[in-house]
Amino acid sequence: MAEPVFIRPESLSDVSTHYCPGCTHGIFHRLVAEVLDELGLRERTVGVAPVGCSVLAYNYFDCDFHEAAHGRAPAVATGIKRARPDLIVFSYQGDGDLASIGMAEIVHCANRGEKVTVVFINNAIYGMTGGQMAPTTMPGQVATTCQMGRDVELAGYPIRMAELISTLKTPAFIARASGHTPLHAVNAKEMLRRAFRYQAEGRCFSMVELLSTCPTNWGMPPAEAMKWLEKNMLPYYPLGVFKTPDGGDRAPHPIQPDGRD
Amino acid sequence: MAKKLMKGSEAIAEAAVQAGCHLFFGYPITPQNEIPEYLSSRLPQVGGTFVQAESEVASINMLYGAAGTGERVMTSSSSPGISLMAEGISYIAGAELPVVLVNIMRAGPGLGGILPSQSDYFQTTKGLAHGDFRVLALAPWSIQEAADLIQDAFDLADYYRNPVMVVGDGLIGQMMEPVEFREDRRPIKELPPKTWASTGWKKDRPKAIINSLFLDPEELERHNFKLKAKYDEMEREEIRFAYYGPEEGELDVLIIAYGTVARVGLTALEELGEQGIRVGMIRPITLFPFPYEAIRNAADRAKHILVTELSTGQMIEDVHLALRDGRPLHFHCRLGGMLISPEEVIDKVHEILEGRSEEIRHG
Ligand SMILES: Cc1ncc(C[n+]2csc(CCOP(=O)(O)OP(=O)(O)O)c2C)c(N)n1
Ligand code: SF4
C-alpha cells in the first residue's frame, strides 16, 4: 500500500479555512501546527487568536483556544500562562493587532519575560477591515486610508517590531522570517521550532515575526504578491535572529545577505 | 477566626484569598491601591499569582485569559480604570467567564477626584460596556459586608459564569472596621465542575474555545437568549436588600440609599424616630438585580419617599421604575467627594414634612 508522504498535521483541524486564495496565513498555520506536532506539544497547548483575518484560528488549530480582543492577545496569553505554567501558550497576531492597537501589550508581555510564544504575521496592511494602512505599511504603499501611498511625513516610517522588542533587556528569542519561497518557509519553521522549544524549556518569551502577503488587499495575484514582498519588504525588514536568551548576540543573521537595509 | 481590625481594601483582598482567588491582575489607582498591594505579598504565600499589569486594559485581558483556564480570579480598580476595562468586561460576559471585579468608586467625570462617590451606578448597572449583557452588582455598606460579599461574589460568578462586580464608594476602601472570616464558610451555590475550561486538549472532552464571536446571526441570537436566561434567573434568585425601621403601619418618609450613604441614613432614621417621626429605609444590596418589588411594597405605606445618593441622581431612576406610577420623589445628594451627613438627611426629612422640599418627577 502506498504510504502518504504529505499529511495534515494533527495540530491542524480537518476543516477548510476562510482565507483568500494564496494568502500566507495558511502557510504559517501549517508551520506552527507541524512544530507543535514535532515537539509533541499539542495536548498541552492553548492558542490565542487575535482580531484580524486570523480571528477564526480557533477553528483551524486542533487545540484549546481563546479568542482575544483586538491587540490584547499577549495579555490574554499572560493570564493563561500565569494561571497554568505547565501549558504551552501562543498568540497568533496580525500587524494591526500587534503593532498598532496592541503595542503596549506586546511590549510589556515581552518585557516581563512571559514564557509564551508570539507568532506575528506582518502583511503590511489591515486585511480583515479591507486594506487600511497598518503601522507596518511600506513608504509609498497604497492602502485604502493612504490612497496616494504612505506618506512618511504624516504617518512616519513602518515599525520594525522584531528590532524594537529585541532592544528590551529581558532575555528573549526574537526572530524574523518569511514565507515567500519554500526555502524561506523552511527557515521560518526553524525559527518557530526554536521559539516553541525555548518556551517548552521554560527559558523565555519568544516572538517570530513572519513576513506575509495579502494578495487581496495589495491588489495583485498571489505569485506577484510574493515577488512584491521580496522586492519591497525584505530590504526594510531584514530576516534573522535578533535576540536569543543566551545573551549578547543581537546581530541579525539574514539568510539573504543582500536583502539588508 | 477572631475579629480583626482591617482597612476595607485589605479586608476585600483577604476575603478574595479566603474564597480561593488564585490570580489577581491590576493597575494602581487611588483609592483602592491597598488591594493590589496586599495581594502582591499575600497571594504568593498561598501559591497564587499577582501581576501588576501595564494598564487596566491589560489587567482585564489577563483576567480573561486566566479565568478561561478555570481558576478563580479578580481585579480591582476605581472609576476611570473600570472605564478602560469596558471592552474586556464585555468579552468576558460574552465568553461566559466567571470573574470578580471590584470598583472602589471615586468622583468624576474625567479624572475627577479621589474621594468617595457613587457616580458609577449607571456604569455598573446599565452601561458597563457595549453589547447586551449584565453583571451581578453587589454594594456593601460595611467592611464586614464587603468581605462577605466578595466571598459570595466568587460563588455567584462561578455559578452564573458571569462577571460579578462589588462596588464600594471610596469609604469602603479606606475605612477601618472589625472583620471576621468564618472558617466553616460553604459555597452559597452548588457549583458544577468547570468542564469548559481551556487546560490543554487530550480529546477526552469537547475542544475548549473561550470566545465571544458568533458570526451567524441565528447562533448569536440563541447565545443572546441564553445569556438573557441567566440575567432573568439572577432577577428571580439573587435580589438582596435590607429594610430598617417600623415593620408595620404608615411611614412618614421612606429613605432609599445604598452603600455607606445608607449608614448615614440609618443614623438619621434613629434620631428622627426619637423625635416621633416614622422613617423607614430600604437599602439595595444588589444593584443588579435591583429590588424593585421591595421598594414598591415599602413605598405603598409611605407618605413621602426620599432618595439619597452621592451622584446627581442615578439610582433614583430605578426607584422611579420601581414605583411605576410617576409618583414624585424627594432627592438629596452630595457630589465631588463630599459626603452626606446625618444632619442633612434629618433637615431634608423636616423640609419634606413641612412641604418645603421640591419634588422630583420622572419623564
Ligand atoms: C477595538 C477594535 N477596534 C477595531 C476593530 C476592527 N478591526 C478588526 S480587524 C482590524 C485590523 C486587523 O489587521 P491586522 O491585525 O493587520 O490583521 P490581518 O487582518 O491583516 O491579518 C481592525 C482594525 C476591532 N475589532 N476592535
Ligand atoms: S484579506 Fe489578506 S490577510 Fe486576509 S485572508 Fe485575504 S489575503 Fe489573507
XYZ file of C-alpha atoms and ligand atoms in Angstrom:
658
model
C 0.000 0.000 0.000
C 1.177 3.460 -0.790
C 2.308 5.445 2.205
C 1.107 9.035 2.397
C 4.076 11.387 2.361
C 2.219 14.634 2.981
C -0.470 14.587 5.611
C -2.374 17.141 7.666
C -0.557 17.815 10.935
C -2.501 16.556 13.950
C -2.484 20.078 15.362
C -4.494 21.370 12.384
C -8.245 20.749 12.320
C -9.684 18.899 9.357
C -11.621 21.876 8.014
C -11.170 24.286 5.133
C -10.214 27.844 6.076
C -11.842 31.116 5.053
C -8.536 32.652 3.941
C -8.284 34.134 0.437
C -6.556 32.002 -2.179
C -2.794 32.457 -1.979
C -2.853 34.090 1.472
C 0.201 33.212 3.567
C -1.861 32.801 6.757
C -2.431 29.218 5.565
C 1.296 28.514 5.223
C 2.054 29.804 8.698
C -0.838 27.933 10.310
C 0.624 24.766 8.878
C 4.162 25.529 10.031
C 3.006 26.259 13.592
C 0.975 23.033 13.590
C 3.913 20.967 12.287
C 6.158 22.366 15.010
C 3.599 21.606 17.736
C 3.325 18.046 16.405
C 7.045 17.504 16.102
C 7.744 18.824 19.602
C 4.827 16.781 20.965
C 3.161 19.835 22.481
C -0.384 19.766 21.068
C -2.098 18.243 24.096
C -0.863 20.949 26.415
C -1.076 23.892 24.053
C -3.554 26.753 24.331
C -3.615 29.258 21.473
C -4.821 32.843 21.474
C -6.465 34.175 18.308
C -6.418 37.903 17.514
C -8.936 40.182 15.900
C -7.941 40.268 12.265
C -8.171 37.837 9.376
C -6.993 35.047 11.674
C -9.779 35.682 14.195
C -11.128 32.194 13.463
C -7.777 30.493 14.101
C -9.502 28.675 16.971
C -11.345 26.644 14.344
C -8.172 25.763 12.450
C -5.821 24.618 15.206
C -6.769 21.406 16.965
C -6.031 22.569 20.489
C -7.791 24.620 23.159
C -8.077 28.285 22.218
C -9.037 31.725 23.425
C -10.249 34.463 21.103
C -8.839 37.776 22.354
C -9.957 41.379 21.931
C -8.124 43.385 19.249
C -4.474 43.735 20.279
C -4.818 42.112 23.680
C -3.635 38.590 22.859
C -0.326 38.975 24.759
C -2.269 39.978 27.906
C -4.643 37.038 27.449
C -1.651 34.746 26.908
C -0.089 36.144 30.095
C -3.248 35.312 32.039
C -3.364 31.752 30.721
C 0.333 31.088 31.292
C 0.357 32.568 34.795
C -2.697 30.502 35.694
C -1.263 27.263 34.258
C 2.508 27.490 33.793
C 2.569 23.895 32.520
C 0.656 24.890 29.386
C 2.305 25.921 26.120
C 0.689 29.237 25.219
C 0.982 31.029 21.910
C -0.686 34.037 20.355
C -1.125 34.461 16.617
C -1.472 38.144 15.683
C -1.555 40.442 12.692
C 0.355 43.709 12.396
C -2.584 46.000 13.126
C -3.374 43.850 16.133
C 0.165 43.648 17.485
C 1.964 46.783 16.300
C -0.859 49.312 16.493
C -3.684 48.825 18.988
C -1.786 46.152 20.915
C 1.614 47.866 21.129
C 1.507 48.209 24.914
C 0.504 44.598 25.484
C 3.243 43.106 23.292
C 5.995 45.320 24.721
C 5.086 44.596 28.330
C 4.483 40.903 27.766
C 7.973 40.671 26.282
C 9.450 42.896 28.969
C 8.000 40.789 31.785
C 9.543 37.811 30.053
C 6.304 35.857 29.930
C 7.091 32.308 28.826
C 4.799 32.456 25.829
C 5.332 32.433 22.066
C 4.050 35.170 19.783
C 3.547 34.373 16.112
C 3.455 37.784 14.455
C 2.081 37.975 10.909
C 3.366 41.121 9.202
C 1.493 41.610 5.933
C 1.970 45.391 5.856
C -1.765 46.056 5.815
C -5.054 45.658 7.677
C -6.525 42.622 5.957
C -9.806 41.996 7.698
C -11.164 45.528 7.626
C -10.417 45.978 3.951
C -6.877 47.162 3.312
C -6.289 50.195 5.515
C -2.802 51.433 6.382
C -1.013 49.471 9.108
C 1.948 50.643 11.223
C 3.968 48.276 9.027
C 2.730 49.567 5.640
C 5.718 50.422 3.415
C 6.531 54.034 2.467
C 4.617 54.826 -0.696
C 2.492 51.678 -0.429
C -1.108 52.340 -1.370
C -3.798 51.456 1.164
C -7.433 52.492 1.454
C -6.583 55.104 4.101
C -3.472 56.343 2.277
C -4.637 56.296 -1.284
C -1.648 58.256 -2.588
C 0.705 55.846 -0.820
C 2.018 56.001 2.747
C 3.390 59.476 3.354
C 6.149 59.183 5.932
C 5.858 62.889 6.702
C 2.369 62.260 8.040
C 2.396 58.626 9.089
C 6.043 58.058 9.976
C 8.015 55.020 8.886
C 6.933 51.391 9.246
C 7.646 49.952 12.685
C 10.164 47.131 12.841
C 8.728 45.107 15.702
C 11.415 42.430 15.905
C 14.114 45.090 16.262
C 12.026 47.133 18.707
C 11.279 44.214 21.013
C 14.862 42.980 20.867
C 16.072 46.236 22.475
C 14.485 45.128 25.755
C 16.955 43.811 28.296
C 14.795 40.900 29.414
C 16.053 37.666 27.821
C 14.015 36.567 24.814
C 14.126 34.817 21.496
C 13.247 37.275 18.732
C 13.471 36.425 15.050
C 12.094 37.483 11.706
C 11.426 35.066 8.863
C 9.364 34.986 5.698
C 7.215 32.600 3.719
C 7.589 33.867 0.178
C 9.613 30.888 -1.102
C 9.777 27.256 0.067
C 13.335 27.833 1.297
C 12.201 30.772 3.390
C 9.280 28.741 4.734
C 11.715 26.052 5.882
C 13.697 28.730 7.691
C 10.507 30.174 9.177
C 9.626 26.751 10.566
C 13.062 26.507 12.127
C 12.532 29.861 13.856
C 9.121 28.720 15.114
C 10.643 25.484 16.357
C 13.273 27.387 18.328
C 10.631 29.735 19.715
C 8.406 26.928 20.980
C 11.380 24.962 22.256
C 12.571 27.880 24.351
C 9.067 28.117 25.816
C 8.837 24.380 26.461
C 12.170 24.588 28.281
C 10.761 27.437 30.387
C 13.529 29.710 29.122
C 11.998 32.928 27.839
C 9.494 34.951 25.887
C 9.695 34.263 22.169
C 8.397 36.097 19.121
C 8.750 35.230 15.463
C 7.799 37.951 13.014
C 6.718 36.413 9.730
C 6.673 38.492 6.550
C 3.404 37.693 4.826
C 1.313 38.677 1.851
C -2.229 39.905 1.468
C -2.903 39.436 -2.248
C -6.488 40.613 -1.862
C -5.781 43.998 -0.327
C -2.460 44.500 -2.059
C -4.486 44.077 -5.261
C -2.258 41.525 -7.011
C -2.203 37.793 -7.766
C -0.549 35.580 -5.109
C 2.659 34.885 -7.082
C 3.117 38.589 -7.791
C 2.497 39.335 -4.098
C 5.370 37.006 -3.151
C 7.642 38.966 -5.507
C 6.386 42.285 -4.153
C 7.226 41.131 -0.629
C 10.726 40.139 -1.713
C 11.363 43.387 -3.544
C 9.769 45.840 -1.106
C 9.579 44.308 2.352
C 12.757 42.232 2.590
C 15.128 45.209 2.250
C 13.339 47.058 5.041
C 12.578 44.079 7.274
C 15.815 42.036 7.410
C 15.420 38.367 8.226
C 17.306 36.707 11.015
C 17.632 36.156 14.722
C 17.699 39.409 16.666
C 18.000 38.090 20.159
C 18.498 34.825 21.974
C 18.150 34.122 25.693
C 21.762 33.002 25.822
C 22.674 36.663 25.802
C 24.638 39.056 23.706
C 24.088 38.167 20.105
C 21.598 40.633 18.734
C 23.004 40.876 15.224
C 20.558 39.904 12.515
C 21.640 36.855 10.558
C 19.895 37.236 7.237
C 19.654 34.206 5.024
C 19.897 36.577 2.077
C 22.840 38.826 2.835
C 21.901 41.216 0.031
C 18.433 41.765 1.434
C 19.740 44.161 4.066
C 18.633 47.631 4.902
C -11.289 33.233 63.381
C -11.330 36.171 65.808
C -12.374 39.637 64.741
C -9.569 41.717 63.353
C -9.435 45.451 62.731
C -8.851 45.861 58.993
C -8.883 48.554 56.363
C -11.627 47.980 53.797
C -9.272 47.402 50.878
C -7.262 44.862 52.840
C -10.383 43.062 54.029
C -11.555 42.818 50.407
C -8.178 41.427 49.381
C -8.050 38.900 52.234
C -11.644 37.853 51.547
C -10.659 37.078 47.965
C -7.819 34.866 49.177
C -10.164 33.111 51.615
C -12.541 32.484 48.710
C -9.805 30.726 46.758
C -8.868 33.560 44.422
C -5.709 32.294 42.756
C -4.717 35.167 40.497
C -5.016 38.929 40.673
C -4.151 41.363 37.890
C -4.317 45.098 38.458
C -3.006 48.576 37.830
C -2.525 51.220 40.549
C -5.280 53.790 41.069
C -6.414 55.610 44.216
C -8.433 54.848 46.328
C -8.002 51.094 46.029
C -4.205 50.677 45.945
C -4.156 48.661 49.153
C -5.967 45.804 47.378
C -3.159 45.071 44.865
C -0.512 45.954 47.443
C -1.890 43.446 49.936
C -2.321 40.734 47.307
C 1.159 41.228 45.869
C 2.581 39.798 49.075
C -0.346 37.614 50.190
C -1.079 35.612 47.027
C 2.420 34.086 46.726
C 2.032 32.823 50.323
C -0.868 30.633 49.205
C 0.629 29.547 45.876
C -1.210 32.211 43.909
C -0.036 34.815 41.455
C -0.095 38.602 41.408
C 0.725 40.556 38.264
C 0.960 44.333 38.069
C -0.306 44.914 34.550
C 0.770 47.756 32.293
C -2.771 49.179 32.252
C -6.331 48.333 33.155
C -6.792 47.278 29.530
C -4.119 44.664 30.070
C -5.349 43.592 33.510
C -8.860 42.824 32.312
C -7.497 40.839 29.376
C -5.112 38.922 31.623
C -8.160 38.181 33.754
C -9.941 36.897 30.646
C -7.051 34.544 29.900
C -6.679 33.256 33.453
C -10.428 32.850 34.023
C -10.605 30.787 30.833
C -8.390 28.157 32.445
C -10.920 27.759 35.255
C -9.018 29.478 38.074
C -10.690 31.919 40.454
C -9.511 35.401 39.507
C -10.107 39.009 40.489
C -9.161 42.538 39.519
C -9.919 45.794 41.244
C -9.821 49.384 40.158
C -11.518 52.726 40.565
C -13.814 54.548 38.181
C -11.510 55.674 35.301
C -9.816 52.274 35.374
C -13.161 50.487 35.113
C -13.957 52.643 32.064
C -10.766 51.388 30.439
C -11.743 47.791 31.176
C -15.083 48.130 29.433
C -14.278 46.220 26.236
C -12.675 43.375 28.153
C -15.606 43.030 30.562
C -17.928 42.730 27.575
C -15.750 39.958 26.101
C -15.748 38.166 29.463
C -19.534 38.355 29.697
C -19.846 37.197 26.084
C -17.473 34.287 26.634
C -19.298 33.445 29.889
C -16.298 33.511 32.186
C -16.545 33.827 35.962
C -14.547 36.800 37.244
C -14.821 39.079 40.247
C -14.410 42.817 39.669
C -14.108 45.447 42.366
C -14.825 49.124 41.751
C -13.989 51.465 44.610
C -15.790 54.424 43.096
C -14.297 57.908 43.057
C -15.853 61.143 41.918
C -15.881 62.018 38.212
C -16.336 62.743 35.389
C -12.915 62.510 33.788
C -10.051 62.395 36.226
C -12.474 63.898 38.757
C -11.197 63.426 42.283
C -10.080 60.606 44.533
C -12.748 60.956 47.210
C -15.853 58.799 47.707
C -18.664 58.852 45.200
C -21.493 56.742 43.826
C -21.312 58.248 40.380
C -20.712 54.900 38.651
C -24.188 53.499 39.352
C -25.247 53.877 35.723
C -21.933 52.437 34.564
C -22.306 49.427 36.854
C -25.940 48.633 36.222
C -26.723 49.954 32.749
C -23.687 50.796 30.691
C -20.594 48.883 31.675
C -19.708 48.338 28.007
C -21.057 47.577 24.552
C -23.384 44.669 23.907
C -26.364 43.179 25.637
C -25.093 41.923 28.980
C -25.393 42.484 32.721
C -23.065 41.988 35.619
C -24.331 40.998 39.013
C -23.525 44.008 41.208
C -23.142 43.907 44.993
C -22.881 47.072 47.104
C -21.618 46.631 50.694
C -22.165 49.227 53.427
C -19.580 47.973 55.918
C -16.181 46.347 55.845
C -17.602 43.082 57.195
C -20.247 43.072 54.494
C -17.621 43.868 51.862
C -15.619 40.831 52.960
C -18.722 38.613 52.965
C -19.931 39.837 49.573
C -16.520 39.311 47.977
C -16.664 35.660 49.004
C -20.234 35.320 47.749
C -19.176 37.051 44.526
C -16.794 34.206 43.650
C -19.547 31.622 44.109
C -22.043 33.678 42.124
C -19.530 34.265 39.319
C -18.799 30.541 39.081
C -22.459 29.602 39.235
C -23.592 32.045 36.557
C -20.333 32.014 34.565
C -20.618 35.787 34.516
C -18.715 38.765 35.908
C -19.762 39.830 39.395
C -18.854 43.343 40.463
C -18.529 44.555 44.030
C -18.999 48.326 44.094
C -17.999 50.398 47.056
C -17.896 54.116 47.428
C -14.398 55.273 48.441
C -15.194 54.951 52.150
C -15.483 51.182 51.808
C -11.888 51.075 50.606
C -10.478 53.402 53.241
C -12.463 52.811 56.468
C -11.162 50.542 59.231
C -13.590 48.207 61.000
C -13.516 44.842 62.743
C -13.855 41.898 60.344
C -14.318 38.220 60.930
C -13.625 35.478 58.379
C -15.635 32.352 59.041
C -13.628 29.193 58.721
C -16.666 26.984 58.145
C -17.946 29.007 55.211
C -19.553 26.853 52.485
C -20.239 27.906 48.890
C -23.625 29.632 48.606
C -24.353 27.830 45.341
C -23.956 24.327 44.041
C -21.009 24.667 41.682
C -20.578 22.305 38.736
C -17.058 21.329 37.588
C -15.561 23.721 35.028
C -15.554 21.307 32.096
C -15.456 24.249 29.686
C -12.023 25.478 30.812
C -9.037 25.571 28.448
C -6.496 23.346 30.135
C -4.920 21.579 27.165
C -6.935 19.249 24.970
C -6.396 15.491 25.196
C -9.520 14.883 23.086
C -11.343 13.406 26.081
C -13.893 16.262 26.082
C -15.038 18.841 23.512
C -12.314 21.293 22.491
C -12.390 24.358 24.760
C -12.851 27.597 22.837
C -13.098 30.702 25.010
C -14.848 33.048 22.647
C -17.483 35.732 22.219
C -17.603 35.747 18.393
C -20.718 34.397 16.690
C -20.796 35.392 13.031
C -24.048 33.594 12.295
C -26.879 35.879 13.476
C -29.143 32.970 14.369
C -26.412 31.465 16.513
C -25.707 34.821 18.154
C -29.403 35.303 18.827
C -29.503 31.912 20.559
C -26.433 32.941 22.559
C -28.086 36.268 23.492
C -31.212 34.451 24.676
C -29.056 32.048 26.675
C -27.375 34.998 28.383
C -30.765 36.624 28.976
C -31.966 33.464 30.706
C -29.089 33.872 33.162
C -29.928 37.506 33.848
C -33.581 36.513 34.336
C -32.511 33.878 36.837
C -30.441 36.485 38.677
C -33.538 38.705 38.863
C -35.551 35.808 40.294
C -32.959 34.420 42.686
C -30.347 36.969 43.668
C -32.104 40.159 44.753
C -30.731 41.309 48.090
C -31.826 44.281 50.145
C -32.284 45.258 53.751
C -35.122 47.145 55.407
C -34.758 49.247 58.552
C -37.481 50.963 60.604
C -41.064 50.231 61.672
C -42.264 46.885 60.268
C -45.952 47.825 60.316
C -48.086 50.880 59.758
C -47.725 54.058 57.786
C -44.310 55.682 57.294
C -43.882 59.432 57.200
C -40.828 59.044 54.987
C -39.172 56.071 53.266
C -35.452 56.595 52.616
C -33.759 54.687 49.817
C -29.968 54.566 49.893
C -27.154 52.090 49.293
C -23.546 51.684 50.396
C -22.168 53.938 53.108
C -24.867 56.541 52.339
C -27.304 54.081 53.905
C -25.306 54.106 57.149
C -25.807 57.823 57.317
C -29.483 57.224 56.563
C -29.740 54.756 59.451
C -28.288 57.260 61.917
C -30.797 59.865 60.714
C -33.641 57.330 60.873
C -32.887 56.544 64.510
C -32.702 60.186 65.507
C -35.922 61.032 63.655
C -37.589 58.086 65.395
C -36.733 59.653 68.730
C -38.442 62.830 67.508
C -41.576 60.743 66.851
C -41.219 60.756 63.075
C -41.817 57.362 61.466
C -38.998 56.776 58.986
C -38.149 53.526 57.224
C -35.213 52.782 54.932
C -34.618 50.310 52.119
C -31.018 49.556 51.288
C -30.449 47.767 47.976
C -27.528 45.341 48.403
C -27.711 44.066 44.831
C -27.789 46.986 42.380
C -28.364 44.489 39.601
C -30.739 42.770 40.112
C -32.469 45.759 41.702
C -35.067 45.241 44.464
C -37.916 46.868 42.527
C -40.691 44.935 44.233
C -39.411 45.506 47.764
C -39.232 49.231 47.109
C -42.725 49.253 45.602
C -44.166 47.425 48.616
C -42.466 49.659 51.160
C -43.462 52.773 49.203
C -47.097 51.677 49.397
C -47.150 52.528 53.070
C -45.018 55.679 52.910
C -46.351 59.227 52.634
C -43.082 60.504 51.141
C -40.025 58.942 49.538
C -36.504 60.315 49.837
C -33.611 59.019 47.719
C -30.103 59.931 48.863
C -27.072 59.315 46.689
C -23.532 60.521 46.052
C -24.470 61.286 42.452
C -26.686 63.765 40.635
C -29.416 61.145 40.523
C -28.678 57.711 39.120
C -30.254 55.075 41.363
C -33.296 57.349 41.617
C -34.174 56.328 38.039
C -34.533 52.735 39.200
C -36.696 53.904 42.091
C -38.963 55.666 39.577
C -39.089 52.418 37.612
C -39.925 50.505 40.792
C -42.855 52.763 41.636
C -44.256 52.650 38.097
C -46.791 55.381 38.866
C -44.763 58.532 38.221
C -45.083 59.352 41.911
C -42.940 62.354 42.874
C -39.795 61.733 44.911
C -37.510 63.800 47.062
C -33.800 63.724 46.458
C -30.703 64.690 48.357
C -27.153 64.346 47.110
C -23.595 65.485 47.665
C -21.075 65.378 44.868
C -17.401 65.604 44.028
C -16.254 63.571 47.017
C -18.330 65.470 49.607
C -20.300 63.260 51.968
C -23.885 63.385 53.171
C -24.194 63.984 56.921
C -26.972 62.624 59.149
C -27.963 66.242 59.914
C -28.526 66.905 56.213
C -30.847 63.916 55.989
C -32.702 64.954 59.145
C -33.134 68.504 57.819
C -34.314 67.165 54.484
C -36.938 64.986 56.177
C -38.208 68.017 58.102
C -38.355 70.029 54.869
C -40.344 67.242 53.238
C -42.809 67.036 56.110
C -43.194 70.819 56.202
C -43.773 70.992 52.440
C -40.564 72.934 51.786
C -38.792 70.241 49.689
C -39.014 70.360 45.937
C -40.412 67.187 44.398
C -38.735 65.419 41.504
C -40.826 63.957 38.737
C -39.600 61.497 36.195
C -40.288 61.781 32.489
C -11.364 47.712 19.407
C -11.442 47.373 17.970
N -11.083 48.302 17.048
C -11.161 47.999 15.739
C -11.588 46.779 15.320
C -11.703 46.499 13.836
N -10.653 45.642 13.298
C -10.844 44.341 13.094
S -9.534 43.571 12.416
C -8.656 45.001 12.339
C -7.292 45.053 11.728
C -6.675 43.749 11.505
O -5.495 43.887 10.829
P -4.224 43.021 11.162
O -4.027 42.946 12.629
O -3.105 43.583 10.386
O -4.585 41.536 10.695
P -4.918 40.962 9.244
O -6.391 41.090 9.082
O -4.146 41.748 8.241
O -4.492 39.538 9.319
C -9.408 46.055 12.858
C -8.929 47.445 12.908
C -11.967 45.833 16.319
N -12.417 44.607 16.013
N -11.860 46.157 17.618
S -7.648 39.709 3.275
Fe -5.461 39.424 3.030
S -4.696 38.663 5.001
Fe -6.922 38.422 4.960
S -7.265 36.328 4.241
Fe -7.373 37.655 2.459
S -5.302 37.685 1.659
Fe -5.182 36.875 3.729
